[in-house]
Coordinates of C-alpha atoms in Angstrom, one line a residue:
X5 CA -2.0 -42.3 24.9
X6 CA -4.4 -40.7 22.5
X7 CA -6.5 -37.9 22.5
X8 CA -10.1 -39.3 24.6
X9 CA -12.7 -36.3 23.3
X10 CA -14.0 -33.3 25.2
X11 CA -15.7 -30.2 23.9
X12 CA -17.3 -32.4 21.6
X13 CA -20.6 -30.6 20.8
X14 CA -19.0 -26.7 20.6
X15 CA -16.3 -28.4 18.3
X16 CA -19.5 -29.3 16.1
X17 CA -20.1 -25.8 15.7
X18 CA -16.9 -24.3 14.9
X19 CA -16.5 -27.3 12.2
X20 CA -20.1 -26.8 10.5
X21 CA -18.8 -22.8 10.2
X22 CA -16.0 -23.1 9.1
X23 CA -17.2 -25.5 6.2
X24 CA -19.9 -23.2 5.8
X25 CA -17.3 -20.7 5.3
X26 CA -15.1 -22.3 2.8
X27 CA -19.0 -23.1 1.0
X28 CA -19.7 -19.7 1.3
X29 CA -15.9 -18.4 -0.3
X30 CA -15.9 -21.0 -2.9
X31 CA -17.1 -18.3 -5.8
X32 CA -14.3 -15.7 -4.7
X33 CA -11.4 -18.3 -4.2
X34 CA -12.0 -19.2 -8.0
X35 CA -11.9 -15.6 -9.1
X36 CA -8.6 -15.2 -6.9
X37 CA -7.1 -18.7 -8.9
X38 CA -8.2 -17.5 -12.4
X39 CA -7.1 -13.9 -11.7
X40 CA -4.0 -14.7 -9.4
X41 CA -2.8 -10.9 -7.6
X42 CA 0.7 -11.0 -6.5
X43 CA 0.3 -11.9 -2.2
X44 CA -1.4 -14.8 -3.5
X45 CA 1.5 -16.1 -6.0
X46 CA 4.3 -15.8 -2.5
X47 CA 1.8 -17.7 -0.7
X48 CA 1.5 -20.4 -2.7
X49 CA 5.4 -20.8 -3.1
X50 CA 6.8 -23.9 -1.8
X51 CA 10.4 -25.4 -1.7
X52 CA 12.0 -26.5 -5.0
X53 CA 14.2 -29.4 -5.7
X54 CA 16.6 -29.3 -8.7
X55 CA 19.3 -31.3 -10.0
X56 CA 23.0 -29.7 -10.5
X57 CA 24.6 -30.9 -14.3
X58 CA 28.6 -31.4 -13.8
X59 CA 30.0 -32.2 -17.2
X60 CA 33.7 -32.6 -15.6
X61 CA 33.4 -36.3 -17.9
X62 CA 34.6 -37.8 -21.0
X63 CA 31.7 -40.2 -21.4
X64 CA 28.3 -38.2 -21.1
X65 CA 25.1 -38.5 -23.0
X66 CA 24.6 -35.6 -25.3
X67 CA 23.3 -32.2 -23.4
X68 CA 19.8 -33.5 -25.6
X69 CA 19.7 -36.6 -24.2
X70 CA 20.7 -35.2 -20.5
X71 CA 17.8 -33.0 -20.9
X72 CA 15.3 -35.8 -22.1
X73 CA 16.5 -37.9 -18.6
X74 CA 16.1 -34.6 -16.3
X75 CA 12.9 -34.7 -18.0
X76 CA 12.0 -37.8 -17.9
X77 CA 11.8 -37.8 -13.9
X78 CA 9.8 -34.7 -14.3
X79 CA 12.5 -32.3 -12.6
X80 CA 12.1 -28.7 -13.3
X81 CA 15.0 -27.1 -11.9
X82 CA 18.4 -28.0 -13.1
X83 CA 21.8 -25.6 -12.6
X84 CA 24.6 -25.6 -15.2
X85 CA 28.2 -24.1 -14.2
X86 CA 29.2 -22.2 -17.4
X87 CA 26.4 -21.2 -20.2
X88 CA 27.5 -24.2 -22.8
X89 CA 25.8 -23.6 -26.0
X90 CA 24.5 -27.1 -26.8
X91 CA 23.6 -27.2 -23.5
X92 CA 21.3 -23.6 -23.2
X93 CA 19.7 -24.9 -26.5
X94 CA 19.2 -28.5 -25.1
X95 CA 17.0 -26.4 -22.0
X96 CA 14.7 -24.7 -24.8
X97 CA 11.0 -24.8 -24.5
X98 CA 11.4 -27.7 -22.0
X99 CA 9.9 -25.2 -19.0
X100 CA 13.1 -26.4 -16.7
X101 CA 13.8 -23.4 -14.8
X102 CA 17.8 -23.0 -15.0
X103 CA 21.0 -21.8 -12.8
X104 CA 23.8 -21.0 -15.3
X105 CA 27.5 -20.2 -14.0
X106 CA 30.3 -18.0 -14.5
X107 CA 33.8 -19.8 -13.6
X108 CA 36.3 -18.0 -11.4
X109 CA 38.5 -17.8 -13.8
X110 CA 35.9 -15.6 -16.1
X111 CA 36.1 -13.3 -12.7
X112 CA 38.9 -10.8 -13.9
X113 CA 37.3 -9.6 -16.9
X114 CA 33.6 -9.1 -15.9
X115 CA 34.6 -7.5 -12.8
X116 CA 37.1 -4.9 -14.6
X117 CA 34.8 -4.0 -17.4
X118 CA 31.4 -3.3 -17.9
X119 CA 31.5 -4.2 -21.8
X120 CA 32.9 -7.4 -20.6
X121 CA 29.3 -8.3 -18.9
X122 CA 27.3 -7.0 -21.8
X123 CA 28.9 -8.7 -24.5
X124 CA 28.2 -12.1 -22.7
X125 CA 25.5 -11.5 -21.5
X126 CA 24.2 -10.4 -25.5
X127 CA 25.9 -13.4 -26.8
X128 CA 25.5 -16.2 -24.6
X129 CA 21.7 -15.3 -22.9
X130 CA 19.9 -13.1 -25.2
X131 CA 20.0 -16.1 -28.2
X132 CA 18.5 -18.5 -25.7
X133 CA 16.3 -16.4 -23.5
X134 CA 13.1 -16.7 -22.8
X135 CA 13.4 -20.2 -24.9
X136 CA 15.6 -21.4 -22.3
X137 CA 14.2 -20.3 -18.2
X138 CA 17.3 -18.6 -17.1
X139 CA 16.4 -17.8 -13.9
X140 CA 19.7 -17.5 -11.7
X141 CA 23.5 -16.6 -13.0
X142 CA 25.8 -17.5 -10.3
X143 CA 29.2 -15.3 -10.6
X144 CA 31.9 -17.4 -9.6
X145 CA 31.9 -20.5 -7.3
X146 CA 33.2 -21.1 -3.8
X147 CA 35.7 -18.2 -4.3
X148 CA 37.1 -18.5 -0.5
X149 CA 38.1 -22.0 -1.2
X150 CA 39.6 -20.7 -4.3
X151 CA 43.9 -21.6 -4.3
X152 CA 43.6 -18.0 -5.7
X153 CA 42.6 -15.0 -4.2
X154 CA 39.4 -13.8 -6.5
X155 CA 37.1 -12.3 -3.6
X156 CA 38.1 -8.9 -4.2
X157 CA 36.4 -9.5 -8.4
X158 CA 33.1 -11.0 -7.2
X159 CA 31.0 -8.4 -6.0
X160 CA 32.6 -5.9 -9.0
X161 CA 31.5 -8.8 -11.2
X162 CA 27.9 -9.4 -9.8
X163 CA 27.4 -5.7 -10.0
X164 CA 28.5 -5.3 -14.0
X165 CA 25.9 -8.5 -14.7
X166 CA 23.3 -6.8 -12.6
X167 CA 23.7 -3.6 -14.6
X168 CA 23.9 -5.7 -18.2
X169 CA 20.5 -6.8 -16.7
X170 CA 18.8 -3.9 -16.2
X171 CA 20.0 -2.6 -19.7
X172 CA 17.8 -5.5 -21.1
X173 CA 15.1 -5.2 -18.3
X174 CA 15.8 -8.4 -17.1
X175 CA 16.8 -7.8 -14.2
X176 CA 13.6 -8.9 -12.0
X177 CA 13.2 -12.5 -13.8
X178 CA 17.2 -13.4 -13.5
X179 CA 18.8 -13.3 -10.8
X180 CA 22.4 -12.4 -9.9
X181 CA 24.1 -14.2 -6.8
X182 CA 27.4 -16.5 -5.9
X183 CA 27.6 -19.8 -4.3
X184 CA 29.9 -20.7 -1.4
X185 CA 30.9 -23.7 1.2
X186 CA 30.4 -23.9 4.2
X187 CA 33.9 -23.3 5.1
X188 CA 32.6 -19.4 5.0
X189 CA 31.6 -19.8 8.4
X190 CA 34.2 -19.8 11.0
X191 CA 31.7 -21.3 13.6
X192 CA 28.5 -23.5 12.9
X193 CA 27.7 -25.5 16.2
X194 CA 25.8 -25.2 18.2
X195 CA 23.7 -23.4 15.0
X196 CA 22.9 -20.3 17.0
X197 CA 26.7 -19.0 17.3
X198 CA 26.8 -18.9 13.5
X199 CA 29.2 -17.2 12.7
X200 CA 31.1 -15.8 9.2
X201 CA 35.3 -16.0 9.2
X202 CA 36.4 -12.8 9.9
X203 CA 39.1 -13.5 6.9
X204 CA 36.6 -13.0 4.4
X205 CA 34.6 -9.6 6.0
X206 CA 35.9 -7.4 3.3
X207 CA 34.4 -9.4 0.7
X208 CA 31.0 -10.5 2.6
X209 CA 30.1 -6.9 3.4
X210 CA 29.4 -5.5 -0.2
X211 CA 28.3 -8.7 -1.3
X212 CA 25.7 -9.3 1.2
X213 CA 24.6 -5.6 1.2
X214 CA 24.4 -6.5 -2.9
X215 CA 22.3 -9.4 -2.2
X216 CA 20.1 -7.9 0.2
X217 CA 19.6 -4.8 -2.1
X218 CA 18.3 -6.9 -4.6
X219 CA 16.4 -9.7 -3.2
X220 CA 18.8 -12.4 -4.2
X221 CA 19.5 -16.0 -1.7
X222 CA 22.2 -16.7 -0.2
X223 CA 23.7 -20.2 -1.8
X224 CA 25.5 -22.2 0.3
X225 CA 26.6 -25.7 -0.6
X226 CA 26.0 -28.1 2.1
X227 CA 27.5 -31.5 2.2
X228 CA 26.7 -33.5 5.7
X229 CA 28.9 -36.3 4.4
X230 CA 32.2 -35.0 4.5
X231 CA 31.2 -33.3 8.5
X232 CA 30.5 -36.9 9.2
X233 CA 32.9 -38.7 7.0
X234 CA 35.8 -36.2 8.8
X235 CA 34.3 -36.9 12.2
X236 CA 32.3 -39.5 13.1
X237 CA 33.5 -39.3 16.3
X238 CA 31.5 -36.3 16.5
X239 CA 28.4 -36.9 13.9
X240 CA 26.3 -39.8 14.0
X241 CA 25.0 -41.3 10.3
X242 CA 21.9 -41.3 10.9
X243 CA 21.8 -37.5 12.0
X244 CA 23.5 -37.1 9.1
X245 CA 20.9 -39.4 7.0
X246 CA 17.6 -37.4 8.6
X247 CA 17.7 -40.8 10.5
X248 CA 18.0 -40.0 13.6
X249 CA 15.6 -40.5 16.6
X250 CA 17.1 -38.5 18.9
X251 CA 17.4 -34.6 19.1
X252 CA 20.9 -32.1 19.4
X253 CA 19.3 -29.2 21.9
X254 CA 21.4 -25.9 20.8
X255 CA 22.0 -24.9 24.5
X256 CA 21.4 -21.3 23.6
X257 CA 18.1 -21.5 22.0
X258 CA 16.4 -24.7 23.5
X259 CA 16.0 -25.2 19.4
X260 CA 15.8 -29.4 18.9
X261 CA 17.9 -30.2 15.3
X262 CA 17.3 -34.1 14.6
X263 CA 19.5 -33.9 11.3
X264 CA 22.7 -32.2 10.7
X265 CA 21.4 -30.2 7.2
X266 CA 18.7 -28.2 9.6
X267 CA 21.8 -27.5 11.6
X268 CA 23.8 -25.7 8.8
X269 CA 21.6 -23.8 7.5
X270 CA 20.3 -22.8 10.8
X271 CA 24.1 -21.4 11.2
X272 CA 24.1 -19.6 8.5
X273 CA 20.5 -18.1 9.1
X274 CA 22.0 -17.3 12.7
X275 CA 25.4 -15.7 10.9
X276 CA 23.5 -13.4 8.5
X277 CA 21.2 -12.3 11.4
X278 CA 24.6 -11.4 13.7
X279 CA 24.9 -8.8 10.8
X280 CA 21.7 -7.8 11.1
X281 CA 20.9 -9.0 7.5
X282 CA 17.8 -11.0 8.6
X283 CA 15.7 -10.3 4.8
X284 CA 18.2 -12.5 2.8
X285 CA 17.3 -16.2 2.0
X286 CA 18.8 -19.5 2.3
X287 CA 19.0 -21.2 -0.9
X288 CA 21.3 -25.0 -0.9
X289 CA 22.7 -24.8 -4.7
X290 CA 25.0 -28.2 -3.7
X291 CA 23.9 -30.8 -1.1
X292 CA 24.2 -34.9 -2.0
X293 CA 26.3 -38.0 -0.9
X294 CA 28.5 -40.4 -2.9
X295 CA 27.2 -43.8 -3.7
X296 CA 30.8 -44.9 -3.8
X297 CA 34.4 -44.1 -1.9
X298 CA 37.9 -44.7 -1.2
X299 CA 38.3 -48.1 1.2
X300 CA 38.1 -45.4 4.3
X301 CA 35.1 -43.8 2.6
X302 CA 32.8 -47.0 4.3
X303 CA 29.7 -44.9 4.1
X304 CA 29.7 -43.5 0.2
X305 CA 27.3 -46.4 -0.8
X306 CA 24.3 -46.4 -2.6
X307 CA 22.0 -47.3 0.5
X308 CA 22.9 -44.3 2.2
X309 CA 23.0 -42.1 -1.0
X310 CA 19.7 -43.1 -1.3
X311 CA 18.5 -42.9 1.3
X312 CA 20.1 -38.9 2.3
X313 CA 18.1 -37.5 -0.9
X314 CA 15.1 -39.6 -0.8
X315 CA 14.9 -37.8 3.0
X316 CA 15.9 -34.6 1.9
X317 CA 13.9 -34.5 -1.0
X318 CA 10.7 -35.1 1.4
X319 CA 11.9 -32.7 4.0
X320 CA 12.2 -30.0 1.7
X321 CA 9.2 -30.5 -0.5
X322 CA 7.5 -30.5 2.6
X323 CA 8.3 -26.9 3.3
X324 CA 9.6 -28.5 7.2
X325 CA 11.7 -25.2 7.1
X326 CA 14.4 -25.6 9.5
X327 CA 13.7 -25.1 13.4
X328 CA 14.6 -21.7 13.6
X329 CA 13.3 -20.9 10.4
X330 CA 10.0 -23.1 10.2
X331 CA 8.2 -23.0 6.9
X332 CA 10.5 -21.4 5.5
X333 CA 11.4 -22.2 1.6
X334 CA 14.5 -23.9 1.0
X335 CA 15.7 -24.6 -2.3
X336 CA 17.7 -27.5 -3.1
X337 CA 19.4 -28.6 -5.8
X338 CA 21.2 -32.3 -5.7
X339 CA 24.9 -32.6 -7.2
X340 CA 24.7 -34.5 -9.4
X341 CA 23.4 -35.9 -12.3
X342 CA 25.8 -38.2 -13.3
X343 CA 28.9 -39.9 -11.6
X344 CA 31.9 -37.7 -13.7
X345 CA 35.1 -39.7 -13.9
X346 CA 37.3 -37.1 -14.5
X347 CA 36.6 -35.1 -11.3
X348 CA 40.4 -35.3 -8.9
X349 CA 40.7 -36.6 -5.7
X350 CA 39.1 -39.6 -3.2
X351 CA 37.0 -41.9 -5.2
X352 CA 34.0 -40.7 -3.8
X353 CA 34.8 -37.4 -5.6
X354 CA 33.9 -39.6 -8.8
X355 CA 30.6 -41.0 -8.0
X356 CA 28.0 -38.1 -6.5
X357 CA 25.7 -39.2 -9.6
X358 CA 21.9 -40.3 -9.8
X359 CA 22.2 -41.6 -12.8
X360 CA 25.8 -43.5 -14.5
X361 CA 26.6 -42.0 -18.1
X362 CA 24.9 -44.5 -20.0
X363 CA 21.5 -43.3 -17.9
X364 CA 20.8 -46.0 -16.0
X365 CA 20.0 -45.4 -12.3
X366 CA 22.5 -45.3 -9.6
X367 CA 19.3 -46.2 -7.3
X368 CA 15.9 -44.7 -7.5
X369 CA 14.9 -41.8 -6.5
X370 CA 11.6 -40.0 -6.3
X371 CA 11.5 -36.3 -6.9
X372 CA 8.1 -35.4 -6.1
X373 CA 8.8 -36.4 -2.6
X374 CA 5.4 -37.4 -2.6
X375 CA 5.5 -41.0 -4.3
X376 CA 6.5 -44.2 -3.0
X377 CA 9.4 -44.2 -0.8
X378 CA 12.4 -44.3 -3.6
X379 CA 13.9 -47.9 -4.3
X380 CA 10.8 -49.8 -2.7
X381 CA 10.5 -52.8 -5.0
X382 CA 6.6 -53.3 -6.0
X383 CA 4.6 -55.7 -3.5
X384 CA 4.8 -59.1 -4.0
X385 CA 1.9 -60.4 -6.6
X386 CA 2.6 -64.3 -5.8
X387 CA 1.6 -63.9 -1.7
X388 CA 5.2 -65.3 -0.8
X389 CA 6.7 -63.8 2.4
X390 CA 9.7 -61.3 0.2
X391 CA 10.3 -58.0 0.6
X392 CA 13.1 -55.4 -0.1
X393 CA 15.5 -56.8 -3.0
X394 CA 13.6 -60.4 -2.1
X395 CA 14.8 -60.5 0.9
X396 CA 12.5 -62.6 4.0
X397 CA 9.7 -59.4 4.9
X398 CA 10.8 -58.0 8.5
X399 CA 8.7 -55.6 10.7
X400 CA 10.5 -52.9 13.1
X401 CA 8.8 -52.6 17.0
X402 CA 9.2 -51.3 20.4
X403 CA 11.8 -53.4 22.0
X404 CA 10.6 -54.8 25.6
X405 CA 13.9 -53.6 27.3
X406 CA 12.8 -49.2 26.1
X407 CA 11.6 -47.1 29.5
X408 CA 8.8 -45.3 28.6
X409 CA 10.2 -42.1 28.4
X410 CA 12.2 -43.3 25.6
X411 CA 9.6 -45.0 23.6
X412 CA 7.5 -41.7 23.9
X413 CA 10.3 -39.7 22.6
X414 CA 10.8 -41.5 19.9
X415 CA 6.6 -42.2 19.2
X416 CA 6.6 -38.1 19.3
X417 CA 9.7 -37.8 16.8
X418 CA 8.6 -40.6 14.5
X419 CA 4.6 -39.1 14.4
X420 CA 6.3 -35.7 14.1
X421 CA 9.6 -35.2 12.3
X422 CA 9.5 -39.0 11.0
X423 CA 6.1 -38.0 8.9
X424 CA 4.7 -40.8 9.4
X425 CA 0.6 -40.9 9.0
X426 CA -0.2 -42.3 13.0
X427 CA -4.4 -41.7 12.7
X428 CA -4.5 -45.8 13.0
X429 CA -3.3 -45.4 16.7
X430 CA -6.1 -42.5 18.2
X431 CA -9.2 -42.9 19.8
X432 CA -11.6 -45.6 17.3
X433 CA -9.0 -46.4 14.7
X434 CA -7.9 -50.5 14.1
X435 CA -4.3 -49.7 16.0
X436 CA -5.5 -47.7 19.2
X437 CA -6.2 -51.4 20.9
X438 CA -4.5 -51.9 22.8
X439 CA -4.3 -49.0 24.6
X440 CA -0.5 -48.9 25.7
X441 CA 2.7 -46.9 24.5
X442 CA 4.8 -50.2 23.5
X443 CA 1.6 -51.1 20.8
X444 CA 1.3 -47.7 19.7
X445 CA 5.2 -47.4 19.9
X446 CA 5.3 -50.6 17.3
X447 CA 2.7 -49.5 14.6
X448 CA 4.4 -46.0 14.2
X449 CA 7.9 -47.8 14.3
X450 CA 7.0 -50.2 11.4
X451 CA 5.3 -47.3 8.9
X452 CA 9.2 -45.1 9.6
X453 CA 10.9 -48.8 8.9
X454 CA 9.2 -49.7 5.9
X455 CA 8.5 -46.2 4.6
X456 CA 12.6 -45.7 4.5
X457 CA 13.6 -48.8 3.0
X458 CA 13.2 -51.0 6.0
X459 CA 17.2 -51.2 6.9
X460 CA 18.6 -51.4 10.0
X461 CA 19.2 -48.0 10.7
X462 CA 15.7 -47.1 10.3
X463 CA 14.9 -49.5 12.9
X464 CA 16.8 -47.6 15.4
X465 CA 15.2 -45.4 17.5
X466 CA 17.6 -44.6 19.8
X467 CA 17.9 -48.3 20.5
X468 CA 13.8 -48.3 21.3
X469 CA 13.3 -50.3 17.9
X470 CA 13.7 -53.9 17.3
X471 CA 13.5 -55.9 13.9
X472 CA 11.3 -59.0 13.7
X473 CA 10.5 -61.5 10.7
X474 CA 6.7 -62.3 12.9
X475 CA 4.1 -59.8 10.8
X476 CA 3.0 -58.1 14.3
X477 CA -0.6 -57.7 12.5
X478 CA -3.5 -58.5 14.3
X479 CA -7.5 -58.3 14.2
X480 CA -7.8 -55.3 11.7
X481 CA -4.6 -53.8 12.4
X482 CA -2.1 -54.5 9.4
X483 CA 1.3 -53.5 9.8
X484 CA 2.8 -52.3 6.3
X485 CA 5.4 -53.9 5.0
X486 CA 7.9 -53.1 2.2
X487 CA 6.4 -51.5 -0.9
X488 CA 3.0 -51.8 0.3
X489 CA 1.0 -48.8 0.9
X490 CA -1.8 -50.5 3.4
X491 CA -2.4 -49.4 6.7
X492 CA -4.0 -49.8 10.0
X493 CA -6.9 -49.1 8.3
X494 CA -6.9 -52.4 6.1
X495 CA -7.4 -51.7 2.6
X496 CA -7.7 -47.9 2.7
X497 CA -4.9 -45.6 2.7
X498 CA -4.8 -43.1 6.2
X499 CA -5.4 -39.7 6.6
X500 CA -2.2 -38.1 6.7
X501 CA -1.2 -37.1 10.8
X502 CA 1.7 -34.3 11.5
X503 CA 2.4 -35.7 15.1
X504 CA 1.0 -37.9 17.8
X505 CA 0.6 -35.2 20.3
X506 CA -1.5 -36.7 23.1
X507 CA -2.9 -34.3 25.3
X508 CA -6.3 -35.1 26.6
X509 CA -7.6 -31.3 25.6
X510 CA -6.6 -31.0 21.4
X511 CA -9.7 -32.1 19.3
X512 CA -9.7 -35.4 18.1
X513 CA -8.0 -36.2 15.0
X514 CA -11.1 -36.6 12.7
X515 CA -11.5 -32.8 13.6
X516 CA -8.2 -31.7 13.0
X517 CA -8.1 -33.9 9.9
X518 CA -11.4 -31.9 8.8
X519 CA -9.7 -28.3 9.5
X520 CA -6.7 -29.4 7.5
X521 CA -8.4 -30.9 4.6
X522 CA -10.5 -27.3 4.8
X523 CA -7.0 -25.0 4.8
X524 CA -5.8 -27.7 2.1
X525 CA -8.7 -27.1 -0.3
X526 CA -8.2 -23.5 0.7
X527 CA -4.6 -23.4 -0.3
X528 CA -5.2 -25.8 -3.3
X529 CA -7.9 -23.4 -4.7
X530 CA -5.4 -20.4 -4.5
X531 CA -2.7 -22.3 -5.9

């Protein structure tokens, strides 16, 4: 159960100090905001999201009016995959930090010579630049997956860009890498025997040796779709959806992965390190899922679509990191922005998009990762008992049949890795009565449930969770429900709770709440 005191009166003391100190550091914090120095600017660098702009279509908005929608949803990183006129102007004086493209086919000539590299770079960036944030240039795309061999031209190629760069003293604000799949790695489970394909070692040497030279990431596009789409068998949807209430244990590490993006770029983290290139960073230039497939393509729909990039959004913009890397950045950028109907293959190939060409919304999707949980209809204003798309308002529970041992696993991951705020169930708070795992098992439950749309498979729990249409709210414990943002706490919202740890010796929670609101206002101040 929860925390029950202890050390009460010596936990006084260290809390009036170290608000005295923050008091007491208040005049020099400002001076460090207004008059930033660089350690300061790292530290305050959290994970971006972005949005990737396929224009492989014949029924697009104008680049201007693709711009105006990226803006619109107040996204600030966007990558392009060639450096389209219209489009670089469309980015100007908008502040969205961009990722333009070289195509493999451009490989050839910009690896063989260097006037090659500077006559683009002085006639398709210079123009633009600073209007337009060019911040990355990828050099070719997924060359290993290529039906021809261009390896051998993309490190040549990166290097004659680099140099163009540095002619212009640019160099340091753009950035020169390449993106690949994840078919680079001959071995990805368990995550720690990451491991790169032999195949390609001539090419990867140079170019991570390049990369790690120059402080460039690493991009990887990461699709957990297709690993579960190809073997479900073998990959479970929800650990494919961040759903999933049970852990993988990597034997070799004791590392616990609850969702299968964590996994892959663990391997890859653990595949770079096997080379002993441990400096370079991770950055996710593709990831998504298709709101609609093939007739064998059962889980491209838009419930799952959502609900992948609602969960990645708030798992990166968290700064989670991944558990071998925790707290680490990791950039992502979503493919794509629109469904493009002239992309080959399966019909899910077709439909990755947010938004459909005329700009409507495929479903609806928070970016800050902050907001209300994306496609959460508004509460009802009338009082009737409706909920998601007007449906009859269900709660999620403990189910009386779940051993303890499995309703505390899943209390731990749901207060933990499910992010949901359980202060309502410790020590004084309207949810800790009664004092027993299956009540405090149900409240945490139902803020996961409703929080991630309240569908069936966020009900799950390993089979611990049970959906009811009975509001399991009693006394001055309210259980939310869909769209609403009440808590335990009646009318107020809850102070935010990383996990539901319950040993009797951590300080109670209104102490570590006071400590983290201290190293927030800390951080806040720097930032």
């Amino acid at each position: 159960m929860a925390s029950k005191g202890g050390g009460g009166e010596e936990e006084g003391y260290k809390l009036v100090f170290a608000v005295s100190l923050l008091l007491f550091s208040l005049p020099a914090l400002w001076k460090l905001k207004t008059h930033p120095s660089p350690p300061f600017a790292v530290l305050c660098r959290g994970s971006i999201v972005g949005v990737c702009y396929g224009r492989n279509a014949d029924d697009l908005p104008t680049p201007d009016k693709a711009v105006d929608l990226i803006q619109q949803h107040n996204i600030k990183y966007a990558r392009i995959y060639d450096a389209n006129i219209q489009v670089l102007k469309a980015f100007a004086n908008t502040g969205i930090e961009l990722m333009i493209g070289i195509s493999n086919s451009d490989l050839l000539p910009f690896s063989q010579f260097q006037s090659n590299a500077d006559t683009w770079l002085k006639n398709n960036i210079l123009p633009y630049y600073p209007a337009t944030k060019i911040t990355y240039i990828t050099v070719g795309a997924e060359v290993t997956e290529a039906p021809s061999n261009e390896s051998a031209l993309v490190v040549p190629a990166m290097h004659n860009i680099l140099t163009s760069l540095k002619k212009l003293g640019l160099h340091k604000k753009i950035k020169v890498s390449t993106t690949h799949s994840l078919g680079v790695l001959s071995r990805s489970f368990p995550p720690s025997a990451g491991a790169f394909s032999s195949k390609h070692a001539f090419f990867l040497k140079p170019l991570l040796e390049f990369l790690a030279d120059n402080q460039s990431p690493f991009m990887i596009d990461i699709y957990p779709y297709y690993a579960f789409r190809d073997s479900p068998n073998n990959v479970s949807l929800d650990y494919a959806l961040f759903q999933s209430s049970s852990e993988v244990i990597d034997p070799n590490t004791g590392l616990l992965y609850t969702n299968m993006f964590d996994a892959q770029i663990d391997a890859l983290y653990f595949a770079l390190m096997a080379l002993n290139f441990r400096t370079i960073k991770v950055m996710v230039t593709e990831t998504g899922w298709p709101s609609k497939g093939s007739p064998k393509e059962t889980a491209a729909t838009p419930d799952n679509a959502q609900i992948y990039n609602a969960n990645l959004i708030r798992h990166v913009v968290n700064d989670t990191g991944t558990p071998a890397k925790p707290g680490e950045a990791v950039d992502t950028y979503i493919f794509s922005l629109f469904n493009e109907n002239r992309k080959p293959g399966l019909e899910s190939e077709r439909n990755w998009g947010l938004f459909y060409p005329d700009q409507t919304s495929v479903y609806n999707l928070d970016f800050s990762g902050r907001g209300a949980v994306a496609g959460m209809p508004s509460p009802s204003t009338n009082g009737s008992a409706s909920g998601f798309n007007g449906a009859t308002k269900t709660w999620c529970i403990a189910s009386s049949n779940a051993t303890q041992l499995d309703l505390q696993n899943a209390v731990d991951w749901a207060c933990g890795t499910g992010n949901v705020d359980c202060s309502p169930i410790q020590p004084s708070q309207p949810c800790f009565q009664p004092d027993n795992l299956a009540s405090h098992a149900s409240y945490a439950f139902n803020v996961y449930y409703q929080q991630n749309g309240a569908t069936d498979i966020a009900c799950t729990f390993g089979g611990t969770g049970i959906r009811v249409d009975k509001d399991p709210s009693y006394d001055n414990c309210l259980y939310m429900t869909a769209g609403s943002n009440k808590t335990g706490a009646g009318n107020t919202t809850a102070m935010t709770s990383s996990s539901s740890k319950t040993s009797s010796s951590s300080p109670s929670l209104s102490r570590k709440w006071a400590y983290s609101l201290i190293i927030a206002i800390l951080l806040r101040l720097l930032c």
